[in-house]
Each structure stands twice: as structure tokens, then as C-alpha cells.
PDB file of C-alpha atoms in Angstrom:
ATOM      1  CA  TYR E 522       5.644 -12.866 -56.799  1.00  0.00           C
ATOM      2  CA  LYS E 523       9.022 -13.749 -55.376  1.00  0.00           C
ATOM      3  CA  TYR E 524      10.820 -17.048 -54.950  1.00  0.00           C
ATOM      4  CA  ILE E 525      12.721 -17.172 -51.740  1.00  0.00           C
ATOM      5  CA  ARG E 526      15.300 -19.649 -50.570  1.00  0.00           C
ATOM      6  CA  LEU E 527      16.594 -19.672 -46.972  1.00  0.00           C
ATOM      7  CA  TYR E 528      19.798 -21.342 -45.616  1.00  0.00           C
ATOM      8  CA  HIS E 529      20.381 -21.813 -41.842  1.00  0.00           C
ATOM      9  CA  PRO E 530      23.667 -20.253 -40.638  1.00  0.00           C
ATOM     10  CA  ASN E 531      24.943 -23.818 -40.048  1.00  0.00           C
ATOM     11  CA  GLU E 532      25.142 -24.201 -43.805  1.00  0.00           C
ATOM     12  CA  SER E 533      27.557 -21.264 -44.200  1.00  0.00           C
ATOM     13  CA  SER E 534      30.623 -23.348 -45.038  1.00  0.00           C
ATOM     14  CA  LYS E 535      28.676 -24.896 -47.982  1.00  0.00           C
ATOM     15  CA  LEU E 536      27.722 -21.507 -49.292  1.00  0.00           C
ATOM     16  CA  TYR E 537      31.285 -20.199 -49.870  1.00  0.00           C
ATOM     17  CA  PRO E 538      31.044 -16.838 -48.079  1.00  0.00           C
ATOM     18  CA  ARG E 539      33.099 -13.922 -49.107  1.00  0.00           C
ATOM     19  CA  VAL E 540      35.502 -12.443 -46.642  1.00  0.00           C
ATOM     20  CA  GLY E 541      35.812  -9.050 -44.908  1.00  0.00           C
ATOM     21  CA  ARG E 542      33.005  -6.473 -45.300  1.00  0.00           C
ATOM     22  CA  MET E 543      31.046  -8.632 -47.717  1.00  0.00           C
ATOM     23  CA  SER E 544      31.158 -11.773 -45.530  1.00  0.00           C
ATOM     24  CA  ASN E 545      27.375 -11.923 -45.632  1.00  0.00           C
ATOM     25  CA  ASN E 546      27.508 -12.545 -49.419  1.00  0.00           C
ATOM     26  CA  SER E 547      28.276 -15.790 -51.167  1.00  0.00           C
ATOM     27  CA  PHE E 548      30.551 -16.436 -54.134  1.00  0.00           C
ATOM     28  CA  VAL E 549      27.917 -18.726 -55.499  1.00  0.00           C
ATOM     29  CA  ASP E 550      25.584 -17.478 -58.262  1.00  0.00           C
ATOM     30  CA  LEU E 551      22.334 -19.351 -57.487  1.00  0.00           C
ATOM     31  CA  THR E 552      20.996 -18.537 -60.909  1.00  0.00           C
ATOM     32  CA  ASN E 553      23.953 -20.323 -62.585  1.00  0.00           C
ATOM     33  CA  VAL E 554      25.775 -22.569 -60.004  1.00  0.00           C
ATOM     34  CA  ASP E 555      29.261 -23.655 -60.992  1.00  0.00           C
ATOM     35  CA  GLU E 556      29.334 -27.090 -59.428  1.00  0.00           C
ATOM     36  CA  ALA E 557      33.007 -27.586 -60.196  1.00  0.00           C
ATOM     37  CA  ALA E 558      34.053 -24.430 -58.382  1.00  0.00           C
ATOM     38  CA  PHE E 559      31.494 -24.947 -55.453  1.00  0.00           C
ATOM     39  CA  PRO E 560      31.112 -28.734 -54.973  1.00  0.00           C
ATOM     40  CA  LEU E 561      29.722 -28.509 -51.418  1.00  0.00           C
ATOM     41  CA  PHE E 562      26.931 -26.108 -52.374  1.00  0.00           C
ATOM     42  CA  LYS E 563      24.586 -28.927 -53.696  1.00  0.00           C
ATOM     43  CA  GLU E 564      24.777 -30.515 -50.113  1.00  0.00           C
ATOM     44  CA  ALA E 565      23.426 -27.350 -48.492  1.00  0.00           C
ATOM     45  CA  SER E 566      19.955 -27.788 -46.974  1.00  0.00           C
ATOM     46  CA  TYR E 567      17.405 -25.039 -47.488  1.00  0.00           C
ATOM     47  CA  SER E 568      13.785 -24.043 -47.164  1.00  0.00           C
ATOM     48  CA  GLU E 569      11.972 -22.360 -50.005  1.00  0.00           C
ATOM     49  CA  CYS E 570       8.681 -20.586 -50.678  1.00  0.00           C
ATOM     50  CA  VAL E 571       6.913 -18.178 -53.023  1.00  0.00           C
ATOM     51  CA  ILE E 572       5.394 -15.100 -51.614  1.00  0.00           C
ATOM     52  CA  GLY E 573       2.837 -12.864 -53.351  1.00  0.00           C
ATOM     53  CA  PRO E 574       0.822  -9.769 -52.844  1.00  0.00           C
ATOM     54  CA  GLY E 575      -0.002  -9.149 -49.180  1.00  0.00           C
ATOM     55  CA  ASP E 576       2.431 -11.787 -47.968  1.00  0.00           C
ATOM     56  CA  MET E 577       5.314 -11.040 -45.578  1.00  0.00           C
ATOM     57  CA  LEU E 578       8.150 -13.228 -44.655  1.00  0.00           C
ATOM     58  CA  PHE E 579      10.372 -12.896 -41.514  1.00  0.00           C
ATOM     59  CA  ILE E 580      13.971 -14.033 -42.180  1.00  0.00           C
ATOM     60  CA  PRO E 581      15.715 -14.945 -38.921  1.00  0.00           C
ATOM     61  CA  ARG E 582      18.945 -13.284 -37.983  1.00  0.00           C
ATOM     62  CA  TRP E 583      22.061 -14.560 -39.778  1.00  0.00           C
ATOM     63  CA  HIS E 584      20.058 -16.713 -42.173  1.00  0.00           C
ATOM     64  CA  TRP E 585      21.317 -16.679 -45.781  1.00  0.00           C
ATOM     65  CA  HIS E 586      18.617 -15.718 -48.350  1.00  0.00           C
ATOM     66  CA  PHE E 587      18.163 -15.697 -52.048  1.00  0.00           C
ATOM     67  CA  VAL E 588      15.356 -13.718 -53.553  1.00  0.00           C
ATOM     68  CA  GLU E 589      14.225 -13.838 -57.168  1.00  0.00           C
ATOM     69  CA  SER E 590      11.300 -12.110 -58.760  1.00  0.00           C
ATOM     70  CA  ILE E 591       9.166 -14.498 -60.753  1.00  0.00           C
ATOM     71  CA  THR E 592       6.727 -11.946 -62.081  1.00  0.00           C
ATOM     72  CA  LYS E 593       7.451  -8.612 -63.744  1.00  0.00           C
ATOM     73  CA  HIS E 594       7.456  -5.909 -61.069  1.00  0.00           C
ATOM     74  CA  SER E 595       9.001  -2.785 -59.772  1.00  0.00           C
ATOM     75  CA  ALA E 596      10.695  -3.039 -56.451  1.00  0.00           C
ATOM     76  CA  MET E 597      11.889  -0.590 -53.805  1.00  0.00           C
ATOM     77  CA  GLU E 598      14.435  -1.539 -51.220  1.00  0.00           C
ATOM     78  CA  TRP E 599      15.129   0.369 -48.089  1.00  0.00           C
ATOM     79  CA  LEU E 600      18.566  -0.510 -46.774  1.00  0.00           C
ATOM     80  CA  HIS E 601      20.392   1.406 -44.028  1.00  0.00           C
ATOM     81  CA  ASN E 602      18.332   4.578 -44.411  1.00  0.00           C
ATOM     82  CA  SER E 603      18.768   4.880 -48.201  1.00  0.00           C
ATOM     83  CA  CYS E 604      16.067   4.224 -50.763  1.00  0.00           C
ATOM     84  CA  LYS E 605      16.723   3.126 -54.288  1.00  0.00           C
ATOM     85  CA  MET E 606      14.596   1.893 -57.077  1.00  0.00           C
ATOM     86  CA  ALA E 607      15.352  -1.362 -58.796  1.00  0.00           C
ATOM     87  CA  GLU E 608      14.040  -1.226 -62.344  1.00  0.00           C
ATOM     88  CA  CYS E 609      13.515   2.502 -62.294  1.00  0.00           C
ATOM     89  CA  GLU E 610      10.689   2.396 -64.895  1.00  0.00           C
ATOM     90  CA  VAL E 611       7.454   2.439 -62.817  1.00  0.00           C
ATOM     91  CA  ASP E 612       4.229   1.321 -64.501  1.00  0.00           C
ATOM     92  CA  GLU E 613       0.903   1.540 -62.708  1.00  0.00           C
ATOM     93  CA  ASN E 614      -0.057  -1.865 -64.173  1.00  0.00           C
ATOM     94  CA  VAL E 615       2.903  -3.602 -62.677  1.00  0.00           C
ATOM     95  CA  GLU E 616       3.059  -5.163 -59.205  1.00  0.00           C
ATOM     96  CA  PHE E 617       5.165  -3.293 -56.667  1.00  0.00           C
ATOM     97  CA  SER E 618       7.000  -4.760 -53.809  1.00  0.00           C
ATOM     98  CA  PHE E 619       8.834  -3.203 -50.909  1.00  0.00           C
ATOM     99  CA  SER E 620      11.517  -4.780 -48.789  1.00  0.00           C
ATOM    100  CA  VAL E 621      13.076  -3.541 -45.611  1.00  0.00           C
ATOM    101  CA  SER E 622      16.462  -4.931 -44.477  1.00  0.00           C
ATOM    102  CA  PHE E 623      17.449  -4.306 -40.917  1.00  0.00           C
ATOM    103  CA  TRP E 624      20.358  -5.966 -39.152  1.00  0.00           C
ATOM    104  CA  TRP E 625      21.261  -5.452 -35.559  1.00  0.00           C
ATOM    105  CA  GLY E 626      24.107  -6.692 -33.420  1.00  0.00           C
ATOM    106  CA  ALA E 627      27.771  -7.068 -34.343  1.00  0.00           C
ATOM    107  CA  ARG E 628      28.751  -8.421 -37.711  1.00  0.00           C
ATOM    108  CA  ILE E 629      30.669 -11.667 -37.574  1.00  0.00           C
ATOM    109  CA  GLU E 630      33.870 -11.485 -39.696  1.00  0.00           C
ATOM    110  CA  LYS E 631      36.457 -14.200 -40.230  1.00  0.00           C
ATOM    111  CA  LYS E 632      39.984 -13.016 -39.459  1.00  0.00           C
TER     112      LYS E 632
END
């Protein structure tokens, strides 16, 4: 199972985005938020859900997302035509998840 949190693009200023090529990543570590360093983060609105076997979630374009596995599993991620295994140890008795990330259109960068 995976816990997923989605933030609308309008919340970007509260998510402390990085700049340049990594502008689609946040400086905030959602697993250990430093409220002193990122005071606006707690004001950011979000939607959350848990998905399990057989579930699929569409994440709209430009939406920020945080994904955390809440059960032991092996995961494969396909990103820009390259496959990689997260947690390379594969066990037949462990759940397996597959994610596909595909972005289209121009990337928005702050200059």
C-alpha cells in the first residue's frame, strides 16, 4: 500500500521549490518537516489517499505529489525510458508496485 499526498500547483510557494533543473522538487522533507525553516508549509492545502493492489491514481499535470510506501514491497519505477529497481532484493512473497512517470509540455523554470 502507498500513502499519497497531492498539492495543487497554487500551493507551490508554500512548498519551497528548488530552482533550476530540480524546480519540480521541494526543499521540504515531508517525513521530517522543519517548521522553523519552512513556516508556510503547514498552511499548504492537500488531498491524501491510500492506494493498494489493483488501484491506480491519476496525478494531474503540475501537481506536487508525495508517495510513501506503508507496507513492505519491491517497486519498479519507469522514468524517461530508464528502469530501475528500488529495494533491489525481490521476494515472491512481497507486494510489487509499478509506477510510470510521464511529463509533457515545457518545464516551468523560475529565472
